[in-house]
Short mmCIF file of C-alpha atoms in Angstrom, two decimals:
data_model
loop_
_atom_site.label_atom_id
_atom_site.label_comp_id
_atom_site.label_asym_id
_atom_site.label_seq_id
_atom_site.Cartn_x
_atom_site.Cartn_y
_atom_site.Cartn_z
CA UNK F 289 2.23 -41.81 -2.28
CA UNK F 290 -0.63 -43.81 -3.60
CA UNK F 291 -4.07 -44.35 -2.19
CA UNK F 292 -4.81 -40.70 -1.56
CA UNK F 293 -7.83 -39.10 -3.01
CA UNK F 294 -7.61 -35.92 -5.04
CA UNK F 295 -5.35 -34.96 -7.86
CA UNK F 296 -2.53 -33.31 -5.97
CA UNK F 297 0.98 -34.42 -6.75
CA UNK F 298 2.68 -36.31 -3.92
CA UNK F 299 6.19 -37.61 -4.01
CA UNK F 300 7.93 -39.24 -1.05
CA UNK F 301 5.77 -37.37 1.40
CA UNK F 302 6.28 -34.02 -0.28
CA UNK F 303 3.35 -32.14 -1.67
CA UNK F 304 4.41 -30.75 -5.04
CA UNK F 305 3.01 -28.12 -7.32
CA UNK F 306 3.32 -28.09 -11.09
CA UNK F 307 3.73 -24.35 -11.74
CA UNK F 308 6.73 -22.27 -12.64
CA UNK F 309 9.33 -22.03 -9.90
CA UNK F 310 9.43 -18.75 -8.00
CA UNK F 311 12.39 -17.37 -6.05
CA UNK F 312 12.43 -18.75 -2.51
CA UNK F 313 10.80 -22.04 -3.42
CA UNK F 314 12.24 -25.34 -2.34
CA UNK F 315 12.50 -27.60 -5.37
CA UNK F 316 12.10 -31.37 -5.38
CA UNK F 317 12.51 -33.41 -8.56
CA UNK F 318 12.19 -30.23 -10.59
CA UNK F 319 8.88 -29.24 -9.04
CA UNK F 320 7.94 -26.62 -6.43
CA UNK F 321 7.42 -28.01 -2.95
CA UNK F 322 4.21 -26.79 -1.36
CA UNK F 323 5.32 -26.66 2.23
CA UNK F 324 2.80 -27.09 5.04
CA UNK F 325 4.72 -24.68 7.26
CA UNK F 326 4.48 -21.87 4.74
CA UNK F 327 0.93 -22.41 3.62
CA UNK F 328 -2.18 -23.34 5.54
CA UNK F 329 -3.81 -25.05 2.57
CA UNK F 330 -0.79 -27.33 2.28
CA UNK F 331 -1.05 -28.01 6.01
CA UNK F 332 -4.63 -29.19 5.44
CA UNK F 333 -3.46 -31.50 2.67
CA UNK F 334 -0.79 -32.97 4.91
CA UNK F 335 -3.36 -33.58 7.63
CA UNK F 336 -5.52 -35.69 5.38
CA UNK F 337 -7.92 -33.23 3.83
CA UNK F 338 -7.20 -32.55 0.19
CA UNK F 339 -9.43 -29.87 -1.30
CA UNK F 340 -10.39 -30.57 -4.90
CA UNK F 341 -8.56 -27.70 -6.57
CA UNK F 342 -8.03 -29.05 -10.06
CA UNK F 343 -9.45 -26.72 -12.68
CA UNK F 344 -11.60 -24.85 -10.20
CA UNK F 345 -12.41 -21.19 -9.78
CA UNK F 346 -11.19 -20.02 -6.41
CA UNK F 347 -11.90 -16.90 -4.40
CA UNK F 348 -9.09 -16.32 -1.93
CA UNK F 349 -9.72 -13.79 0.82
CA UNK F 350 -6.65 -12.56 2.67
CA UNK F 351 -4.19 -13.43 -0.06
CA UNK F 352 -1.27 -11.63 1.64
CA UNK F 353 1.88 -11.66 -0.47
CA UNK F 354 0.51 -14.54 -2.50
CA UNK F 355 2.55 -17.52 -1.30
CA UNK F 356 -0.44 -19.80 -0.97
CA UNK F 357 -2.18 -18.13 -3.89
CA UNK F 358 0.67 -19.03 -6.21
CA UNK F 359 0.35 -22.70 -5.29
CA UNK F 360 -3.42 -22.73 -5.48
CA UNK F 361 -3.12 -21.09 -8.89
CA UNK F 362 -0.85 -23.90 -10.05
CA UNK F 363 -3.77 -26.28 -9.66
CA UNK F 364 -6.82 -24.09 -10.07
CA UNK F 365 -8.06 -22.51 -13.26
CA UNK F 366 -8.31 -19.00 -11.88
CA UNK F 367 -7.77 -17.43 -8.47
CA UNK F 368 -9.42 -14.20 -7.43
CA UNK F 369 -7.15 -12.88 -4.70
CA UNK F 370 -8.36 -10.23 -2.26
CA UNK F 371 -5.92 -8.44 0.02
CA UNK F 372 -6.20 -5.21 1.96
CA UNK F 373 -2.70 -4.35 3.14
CA UNK F 374 -0.24 -2.14 1.26
CA UNK F 375 2.92 -4.10 1.53
CA UNK F 376 1.84 -7.59 0.56
CA UNK F 377 -0.37 -6.28 -2.24
CA UNK F 378 2.76 -5.12 -4.06
CA UNK F 379 4.07 -8.67 -4.16
CA UNK F 380 0.66 -9.92 -5.13
CA UNK F 381 0.54 -7.63 -8.17
CA UNK F 382 4.05 -8.68 -9.12
CA UNK F 383 2.90 -12.30 -8.93
CA UNK F 384 -0.23 -11.57 -10.96
CA UNK F 385 1.95 -10.03 -13.64
CA UNK F 386 3.79 -13.33 -13.96
CA UNK F 387 0.84 -15.69 -13.73
CA UNK F 388 -2.05 -15.28 -16.05
CA UNK F 389 -4.63 -16.88 -13.76
CA UNK F 390 -4.27 -14.70 -10.68
CA UNK F 391 -6.58 -11.72 -10.49
CA UNK F 392 -5.69 -9.40 -7.61
CA UNK F 393 -7.94 -6.91 -5.82
CA UNK F 394 -6.88 -4.33 -3.26
CA UNK F 395 -10.08 -4.35 -1.27
CA UNK F 396 -11.46 -5.02 2.18
CA UNK F 397 -13.16 -8.42 2.27
CA UNK F 398 -15.74 -6.90 4.62
CA UNK F 399 -17.21 -5.07 1.64
CA UNK F 400 -17.65 -7.73 -1.05
CA UNK F 401 -19.78 -5.38 -3.17
CA UNK F 402 -16.57 -3.59 -4.13
CA UNK F 403 -15.11 -6.59 -5.95
CA UNK F 404 -18.05 -8.88 -6.73
CA UNK F 405 -18.79 -7.11 -10.02
CA UNK F 406 -15.59 -8.69 -11.33
CA UNK F 407 -15.76 -12.10 -9.71
CA UNK F 408 -17.56 -15.05 -11.22
CA UNK F 409 -19.44 -17.63 -9.17
CA UNK F 410 -16.63 -19.71 -7.69
CA UNK F 411 -16.21 -23.37 -6.77
CA UNK F 412 -13.99 -22.88 -3.74
CA UNK F 413 -13.81 -20.06 -1.21
CA UNK F 414 -10.66 -19.94 0.87
CA UNK F 415 -10.36 -17.40 3.66
CA UNK F 416 -7.31 -16.66 5.75
CA UNK F 417 -7.96 -13.39 7.50
CA UNK F 418 -6.85 -12.79 11.07
CA UNK F 419 -9.58 -10.45 12.21
CA UNK F 420 -12.03 -10.44 15.07
CA UNK F 421 -15.02 -10.84 12.73
CA UNK F 422 -13.46 -13.50 10.50
CA UNK F 423 -16.57 -15.71 10.54
CA UNK F 424 -18.83 -12.79 9.61
CA UNK F 425 -16.51 -11.90 6.73
CA UNK F 426 -16.80 -15.44 5.37
CA UNK F 427 -20.59 -15.33 5.61
CA UNK F 428 -20.72 -12.01 3.76
CA UNK F 429 -18.77 -13.61 0.92
CA UNK F 430 -20.69 -16.88 0.77
CA UNK F 431 -23.06 -15.71 -1.95
CA UNK F 432 -20.20 -15.83 -4.44
CA UNK F 433 -19.87 -19.55 -3.86
CA UNK F 434 -21.81 -21.89 -6.14
CA UNK F 435 -24.35 -24.29 -4.74
CA UNK F 436 -22.40 -27.22 -3.37
CA UNK F 437 -19.19 -25.21 -3.37
CA UNK F 438 -16.47 -25.72 -0.82
CA UNK F 439 -15.70 -23.26 1.97
CA UNK F 440 -12.28 -23.43 3.61
CA UNK F 441 -12.01 -21.05 6.53
CA UNK F 442 -8.86 -20.63 8.60
CA UNK F 443 -9.50 -19.21 12.01
CA UNK F 444 -6.85 -17.52 14.05
CA UNK F 445 -8.05 -18.06 17.57
CA UNK F 446 -6.05 -15.18 19.08
CA UNK F 447 -7.72 -12.67 16.80
CA UNK F 448 -11.08 -13.46 18.33
CA UNK F 449 -10.11 -12.48 21.84
CA UNK F 450 -7.40 -13.85 24.08
CA UNK F 451 -9.61 -14.61 27.03
CA UNK F 452 -12.17 -16.85 25.40
CA UNK F 453 -12.29 -20.61 25.47
CA UNK F 454 -11.10 -22.15 22.21
CA UNK F 455 -13.81 -24.79 21.81
CA UNK F 456 -16.49 -22.27 22.58
CA UNK F 457 -15.16 -19.98 19.84
CA UNK F 458 -15.12 -22.79 17.29
CA UNK F 459 -18.64 -23.82 18.24
CA UNK F 460 -19.83 -20.25 17.84
CA UNK F 461 -18.31 -19.99 14.40
CA UNK F 462 -19.75 -23.35 13.35
CA UNK F 463 -23.27 -22.42 14.42
CA UNK F 464 -22.96 -19.10 12.59
CA UNK F 465 -21.88 -20.94 9.44
CA UNK F 466 -24.66 -23.49 9.82
CA UNK F 467 -27.23 -20.70 9.93
CA UNK F 468 -25.73 -19.23 6.78
CA UNK F 469 -26.24 -22.46 4.87
CA UNK F 470 -22.93 -24.26 5.26
CA UNK F 471 -23.32 -27.96 5.91
CA UNK F 472 -21.04 -30.97 6.48
CA UNK F 473 -18.81 -28.85 8.68
CA UNK F 474 -15.50 -30.39 9.64
CA UNK F 475 -13.00 -28.85 12.01
CA UNK F 476 -9.35 -29.65 11.33
CA UNK F 477 -6.62 -28.76 13.78
CA UNK F 478 -3.61 -27.38 11.93
CA UNK F 479 -1.80 -26.39 15.12
CA UNK F 480 1.09 -28.69 14.28
CA UNK F 481 2.06 -26.46 11.36
CA UNK F 482 0.43 -23.14 12.23
CA UNK F 483 0.17 -22.40 15.93
CA UNK F 484 -3.18 -21.16 17.13
CA UNK F 485 -4.97 -21.79 13.86
CA UNK F 486 -7.80 -24.09 13.01
CA UNK F 487 -9.27 -25.01 9.63
CA UNK F 488 -13.03 -25.19 9.14
CA UNK F 489 -14.39 -26.89 6.05
CA UNK F 490 -17.94 -26.96 4.85
CA UNK F 491 -20.17 -27.36 1.83
CA UNK F 492 -22.35 -24.39 0.97
CA UNK F 493 -25.85 -24.87 -0.26
CA UNK F 494 -27.98 -21.83 -0.89
CA UNK F 495 -31.10 -24.04 -0.79
CA UNK F 496 -30.97 -24.42 2.96
CA UNK F 497 -31.65 -20.73 3.32
CA UNK F 498 -34.83 -20.94 1.32
CA UNK F 499 -36.17 -23.87 3.30
CA UNK F 500 -36.14 -21.89 6.49
CA UNK R 10 -26.54 -0.38 -27.47
CA UNK R 11 -29.43 -2.83 -27.40
CA UNK R 12 -31.94 -3.20 -24.61
CA UNK R 13 -30.26 -6.20 -23.06
CA UNK R 14 -27.02 -4.39 -22.26
CA UNK R 15 -28.93 -1.49 -20.77
CA UNK R 16 -30.64 -3.81 -18.35
CA UNK R 17 -27.55 -5.59 -17.20
CA UNK R 18 -24.20 -3.87 -17.32
CA UNK R 19 -21.18 -5.98 -16.58
CA UNK R 20 -17.62 -4.82 -16.10
CA UNK R 21 -16.58 -5.89 -19.60
CA UNK R 22 -19.08 -3.50 -21.16
CA UNK R 23 -17.02 -0.65 -19.70
CA UNK R 24 -13.87 -1.86 -21.43
CA UNK R 25 -15.14 -0.71 -24.81
CA UNK R 26 -14.13 2.83 -25.73
CA UNK R 27 -16.13 5.39 -27.71
CA UNK R 28 -15.08 4.05 -31.06
CA UNK R 29 -16.50 0.71 -30.05
CA UNK R 30 -13.15 -0.99 -30.31
CA UNK R 31 -12.22 -3.54 -27.73
CA UNK R 32 -9.37 -3.02 -25.34
CA UNK R 33 -8.32 -6.63 -24.89
CA UNK R 34 -5.55 -6.34 -27.43
CA UNK R 35 -3.64 -3.74 -25.41
CA UNK R 36 -1.78 -4.80 -22.31
CA UNK R 37 -2.68 -1.74 -20.26
CA UNK R 38 -6.15 -0.47 -19.64
CA UNK R 39 -6.38 3.31 -20.25
CA UNK R 40 -6.68 5.52 -17.17
CA UNK R 41 -10.01 6.84 -18.35
CA UNK R 42 -11.63 3.42 -18.31
CA UNK R 43 -10.31 2.68 -14.84
CA UNK R 44 -11.80 5.94 -13.55
CA UNK R 45 -15.05 5.04 -15.25
CA UNK R 46 -15.11 1.55 -13.73
CA UNK R 47 -14.37 2.96 -10.28
CA UNK R 48 -17.19 5.49 -10.56
CA UNK R 49 -19.70 2.98 -11.85
CA UNK R 50 -18.78 0.60 -9.05
CA UNK R 51 -19.35 3.28 -6.43
CA UNK R 52 -22.75 3.96 -7.96
CA UNK R 53 -23.51 0.24 -7.90
CA UNK R 54 -24.16 0.20 -11.66
CA UNK R 55 -22.14 -2.92 -12.43
CA UNK R 56 -24.05 -6.18 -12.20
CA UNK R 57 -22.76 -9.04 -10.07
CA UNK R 58 -21.76 -12.49 -11.23
CA UNK R 59 -20.45 -11.80 -14.73
CA UNK R 60 -20.37 -14.71 -17.14
CA UNK R 61 -17.53 -15.15 -19.61
CA UNK R 62 -19.84 -16.91 -22.05
CA UNK R 63 -21.95 -13.77 -22.39
CA UNK R 64 -18.82 -11.71 -22.96
CA UNK R 65 -17.80 -14.07 -25.75
CA UNK R 66 -21.32 -14.14 -27.19
CA UNK R 67 -21.33 -10.36 -27.35
CA UNK R 68 -18.02 -10.43 -29.15
CA UNK R 69 -16.12 -8.50 -26.51
CA UNK R 70 -13.54 -11.21 -25.93
CA UNK R 71 -12.55 -14.14 -28.10
CA UNK R 72 -12.49 -16.92 -25.53
CA UNK R 73 -12.03 -17.79 -21.86
CA UNK R 74 -8.34 -16.90 -21.91
CA UNK R 75 -9.13 -13.55 -23.46
CA UNK R 76 -11.76 -12.89 -20.82
CA UNK R 77 -9.36 -13.67 -17.99
CA UNK R 78 -6.51 -11.64 -19.40
CA UNK R 79 -8.77 -8.62 -19.92
CA UNK R 80 -10.06 -8.97 -16.37
CA UNK R 81 -6.55 -9.33 -14.97
CA UNK R 82 -5.36 -6.21 -16.77
CA UNK R 83 -8.31 -4.30 -15.42
CA UNK R 84 -7.86 -5.58 -11.88
CA UNK R 85 -4.14 -4.77 -11.85
CA UNK R 86 -4.98 -1.30 -13.13
CA UNK R 87 -7.54 -0.92 -10.36
CA UNK R 88 -5.09 -2.08 -7.68
CA UNK R 89 -2.46 0.40 -8.86
CA UNK R 90 -5.04 3.20 -8.91
CA UNK R 91 -6.38 2.35 -5.47
CA UNK R 92 -2.90 2.15 -4.01
CA UNK R 93 -2.27 5.65 -5.34
CA UNK R 94 -5.66 6.95 -4.16
CA UNK R 95 -5.29 5.61 -0.66
CA UNK R 96 -1.89 7.04 0.08
CA UNK R 97 -1.38 10.53 1.36
CA UNK R 98 2.16 11.41 0.25
CA UNK R 99 3.13 13.42 3.37
CA UNK R 100 1.69 10.88 5.72
CA UNK R 101 3.33 7.93 3.95
CA UNK R 102 6.71 9.64 3.85
CA UNK R 103 6.52 10.49 7.56
CA UNK R 104 5.65 6.91 8.46
CA UNK R 105 8.48 5.44 6.44
CA UNK R 106 11.01 8.04 7.61
CA UNK R 107 10.21 7.20 11.25
CA UNK R 108 10.73 3.53 10.56
CA UNK R 109 14.06 4.27 8.88
CA UNK R 110 15.10 6.44 11.83
CA UNK R 111 14.30 3.70 14.33
CA UNK R 112 16.19 1.16 12.25
CA UNK R 113 19.20 3.51 12.12
CA UNK R 114 19.06 3.85 15.91
CA UNK R 115 18.98 0.11 16.34
CA UNK R 116 21.93 -0.40 14.01
CA UNK R 117 23.89 2.35 15.74
CA UNK R 118 23.42 0.90 19.19
CA UNK R 119 24.22 -2.63 18.06
CA UNK R 120 27.42 -1.57 16.31
CA UNK R 121 28.51 0.65 19.18
CA UNK R 122 28.03 -2.21 21.58
CA UNK R 123 30.19 -4.49 19.47
CA UNK R 124 32.88 -1.83 19.18
CA UNK R 125 32.85 -1.39 22.94
CA UNK R 126 33.29 -5.16 23.34
CA UNK R 127 36.24 -5.04 20.98
CA UNK R 128 37.85 -2.18 22.83
CA UNK R 129 37.40 -3.76 26.25
CA UNK R 130 38.85 -7.04 24.97
CA UNK R 131 41.97 -5.19 23.86
CA UNK R 132 42.20 -2.95 26.91
CA UNK R 133 40.86 -4.94 29.85
CA UNK R 134 42.48 -2.51 32.24
CA UNK R 135 39.89 0.11 31.36
CA UNK R 136 37.10 -2.12 32.60
CA UNK R 137 38.39 -1.80 36.15
CA UNK R 138 39.18 1.87 35.81
CA UNK R 139 36.90 4.70 34.83
CA UNK R 140 33.77 4.01 32.82
CA UNK R 141 34.47 5.15 29.33
CA UNK R 142 31.80 6.83 27.34
CA UNK R 143 31.06 5.07 24.06
CA UNK R 144 31.04 8.34 22.21
CA UNK R 145 34.51 9.32 23.39
CA UNK R 146 35.66 5.81 22.57
CA UNK R 147 34.55 6.19 18.99
CA UNK R 148 36.20 9.61 18.91
CA UNK R 149 39.54 8.07 19.91
CA UNK R 150 39.14 5.33 17.33
CA UNK R 151 38.64 7.88 14.57
CA UNK R 152 41.95 9.45 15.52
CA UNK R 153 44.02 6.26 15.66
CA UNK R 154 44.53 5.60 11.98
CA UNK R 155 46.25 2.24 12.45
CA UNK R 156 43.26 0.70 14.19
CA UNK R 157 41.26 -1.69 11.97
CA UNK R 158 38.06 -0.08 13.18
CA UNK R 159 39.17 3.41 12.29
CA UNK R 160 37.02 3.62 9.20
CA UNK R 161 34.07 2.01 10.89
CA UNK R 162 34.25 4.54 13.71
CA UNK R 163 34.23 7.38 11.20
CA UNK R 164 31.22 5.86 9.44
CA UNK R 165 29.42 5.49 12.73
CA UNK R 166 30.03 9.12 13.54
CA UNK R 167 28.67 10.11 10.16
CA UNK R 168 25.63 7.88 10.62
CA UNK R 169 25.07 9.51 13.99
CA UNK R 170 25.07 12.93 12.34
CA UNK R 171 22.80 11.75 9.54
CA UNK R 172 20.46 10.34 12.11
CA UNK R 173 20.29 13.64 13.96
CA UNK R 174 19.47 15.63 10.83
CA UNK R 175 16.91 13.03 9.85
CA UNK R 176 15.31 13.32 13.29
CA UNK R 177 15.09 17.11 12.82
CA UNK R 178 13.47 16.69 9.40
CA UNK R 179 11.00 14.19 10.80
CA UNK R 180 10.20 16.57 13.62
CA UNK R 181 9.43 19.37 11.16
CA UNK R 182 7.29 17.08 9.01
CA UNK R 183 5.41 15.76 12.04
CA UNK R 184 4.70 19.29 13.26
CA UNK R 185 3.17 19.99 9.88
CA UNK R 186 1.08 16.83 9.67
CA UNK R 187 0.21 16.31 13.34
CA UNK R 188 0.36 19.86 14.78
CA UNK R 189 -1.73 19.26 17.88
CA UNK R 190 -0.25 15.92 18.84
CA UNK R 191 3.26 17.29 18.32
CA UNK R 192 2.50 20.22 20.58
CA UNK R 193 1.38 17.87 23.34
CA UNK R 194 3.95 15.11 23.37
CA UNK R 195 6.64 16.14 20.92
CA UNK R 196 6.86 15.54 17.18
CA UNK R 197 8.94 12.36 17.33
CA UNK R 198 6.63 10.56 19.73
CA UNK R 199 3.62 11.59 17.63
CA UNK R 200 5.35 10.39 14.50
CA UNK R 201 6.09 7.04 16.13
CA UNK R 202 2.47 6.66 17.18
CA UNK R 203 1.43 7.42 13.62
CA UNK R 204 3.92 4.92 12.20
CA UNK R 205 2.66 2.24 14.55
CA UNK R 206 -0.98 2.96 13.73
CA UNK R 207 -0.32 3.06 9.98
CA UNK R 208 -2.53 6.01 9.14
CA UNK R 209 -4.00 9.19 10.59
CA UNK R 210 -7.43 7.69 10.08
CA UNK R 211 -6.62 4.68 12.21
CA UNK R 212 -4.89 6.80 14.82
CA UNK R 213 -7.88 9.11 15.17
CA UNK R 214 -10.31 6.23 15.49
CA UNK R 215 -8.41 4.70 18.39
CA UNK R 216 -9.68 5.08 21.94
CA UNK R 217 -7.38 6.87 24.37
CA UNK R 218 -6.87 3.69 26.37
CA UNK R 219 -5.41 2.01 23.31
CA UNK R 220 -3.15 4.97 22.64
CA UNK R 221 -1.91 4.76 26.22
CA UNK R 222 -0.58 1.22 25.86
CA UNK R 223 0.16 1.43 22.14
CA UNK R 224 3.51 -0.25 21.61
CA UNK R 225 3.28 -2.25 24.85
CA UNK R 226 1.38 -5.04 23.14
CA UNK R 227 3.31 -7.97 24.57
CA UNK R 228 2.90 -6.93 28.19
CA UNK R 229 -0.75 -6.07 27.56
CA UNK R 230 -1.45 -9.57 26.29
CA UNK R 231 0.46 -11.13 29.17
CA UNK R 232 -1.78 -9.05 31.42
CA UNK R 233 -4.93 -10.27 29.68
CA UNK R 234 -3.96 -13.94 29.66
CA UNK R 235 -1.89 -14.40 32.80
CA UNK R 236 -3.30 -11.59 34.90
CA UNK R 237 -0.11 -9.66 35.60
CA UNK R 238 -0.26 -5.92 36.18
CA UNK R 239 -1.38 -4.00 33.12
CA UNK R 240 1.17 -1.82 31.33
CA UNK R 241 0.98 1.87 32.21
CA UNK R 242 2.40 3.21 28.99
CA UNK R 243 3.66 2.20 25.56
CA UNK R 244 5.25 4.50 23.02
CA UNK R 245 4.08 7.57 24.95
CA UNK R 246 6.64 6.71 27.65
CA UNK R 247 9.17 8.40 25.38
CA UNK R 248 7.44 11.70 26.08
CA UNK R 249 9.57 13.35 28.72
CA UNK R 250 6.58 14.46 30.78
CA UNK R 251 5.87 10.81 31.52
CA UNK R 252 9.44 9.58 31.61
CA UNK R 253 10.43 12.22 34.14
CA UNK R 254 7.28 12.07 36.21
CA UNK R 255 7.50 10.57 39.66
CA UNK R 256 7.13 6.82 39.47
CA UNK R 257 3.85 6.66 41.35
CA UNK R 258 2.28 9.34 39.14
CA UNK R 259 3.34 7.85 35.85
CA UNK R 260 0.21 5.80 35.36
CA UNK R 261 -1.99 8.80 36.01
CA UNK R 262 0.04 11.13 33.81
CA UNK R 263 0.11 8.69 30.91
CA UNK R 264 -3.63 8.17 31.18
CA UNK R 265 -4.24 11.92 30.98
CA UNK R 266 -1.70 12.36 28.18
CA UNK R 267 -3.34 9.54 26.21
CA UNK R 268 -6.78 11.08 26.66
CA UNK R 269 -5.58 14.43 25.37
CA UNK R 270 -3.68 12.74 22.53
CA UNK R 271 -6.85 10.98 21.48
CA UNK R 272 -8.56 14.34 21.11
CA UNK R 273 -5.51 15.85 19.39
CA UNK R 274 -5.40 13.01 16.87
CA UNK R 275 -8.99 13.71 15.91
CA UNK R 276 -8.34 17.44 15.53
CA UNK R 277 -5.26 16.65 13.41
CA UNK R 278 -7.24 14.41 11.10
CA UNK R 279 -10.39 16.44 10.69
CA UNK R 280 -9.14 20.00 11.04
CA UNK R 281 -5.46 19.64 10.32
CA UNK R 282 -4.50 22.94 11.96
CA UNK R 283 -3.07 23.71 15.35
CA UNK R 284 -5.70 24.64 17.96
CA UNK R 285 -4.06 26.97 20.52
CA UNK R 286 -6.88 26.89 23.05
CA UNK R 287 -7.01 23.12 23.08
CA UNK R 288 -3.25 22.81 23.43
CA UNK R 289 -3.22 25.24 26.37
CA UNK R 290 -6.02 23.44 28.18
CA UNK R 291 -4.59 19.99 27.52
CA UNK R 292 -1.18 21.13 28.70
CA UNK R 293 -2.69 22.39 31.95
CA UNK R 294 -4.44 19.07 32.53
CA UNK R 295 -1.25 17.13 31.99
CA UNK R 296 0.61 19.41 34.40
CA UNK R 297 -2.10 18.97 37.01
CA UNK R 298 -1.92 15.18 36.70
CA UNK R 299 1.77 15.19 37.50
CA UNK R 300 1.35 17.15 40.74
CA UNK R 301 0.67 15.94 44.24
CA UNK R 302 -2.97 16.37 45.15
#
């Protein structure tokens, strides 16, 4: 498909990924298909927002078994993947053994000081953690993002309390992010592919904090 | 070491051993260096925001690719180490054994159900007559050698026996790891609670009200969203004191049991030995809760 911004590979409505094919991947024209139902980043791309991933340094919080990470790593230069659950971390390490640009950490994203010594300043911060304090976790990790870097935050609404109003929750998160120096915030509904999730995108600028 | 490196110490400075040789050529980082990195990180001695250009300038790595591959080797080494550090062997084995036991139970009941269907389809007369016990049905099948399910029936019987011995082993292990909880609500129920929580640490940090409805998540969330009645009990329903209590006392009994379990979980984590006085007192409370007032 022509006319789209970004450098992602599109063919006949399929989002493709140039990396080596892993077991379980659907293949189209010899390339891995990055399916929106399996990966929230792909869902964003299908809904019109394509993050600039080419040759970037990415910090991925909540990497899980590394499905999305493997695709992001196909495009990005290096992915720092943080995960804090036993089972998926095994797969993540297996993946990191195969791909030279995935650097796994078995750490809690609530305590960034435990992995920041190894992580460079990154261009993109992607977070997909279903926890009550998911916004706070993102804010704690913002300082690893370069000035003008991109924050992609996936919120699972159910994790933040089942009784609360959805719009109110999103507004709360947005105002928290705004205070932390994230501007140009955009909210993207990805409910069509991932029920109960919402994507929040913003540009981080550390300057805003100083001005206050 | 010059002054500059003393001021700022990055992770790659730790990957040089005593001889001053660089580890990037080997695929695995030595255990000693990983221990060192872990310790230095705890002390907060490693500076943030490393730069690969500095690492190249100092001659530690050749280029960007070398930097990344050294970092990846280190991080994989760290992950493996942390996985090992974080797992208590007894606890992990108990958790996985309980999950295997529950899976065996599920398979057994599914297969037995299918075999019953098969038998009824062949002998519809029995449906109208006496209700046949599934166990005796499998017994008969093991004796009729010409039946196609003969072997399967034998296997099922064996699986049933294996399951029973496994349950005994789990019970013994649970009594060792969770002595107080096992004394209150039985080793298997305690083991299931532990398996659901994932770790003793998590179990001990849970409030009693969570323990009470642990395992009844779906009905709890229906209660919170739709306003139905809240669940009275989750996994702890399997404890016979609750299961056999009078229906109208069950809520009260399970609340008391959960409260005592919450205390027991904390004793199990922090003391790890059976506390006779606590068990006696807790037992009395549970008994009192089940009686008419």
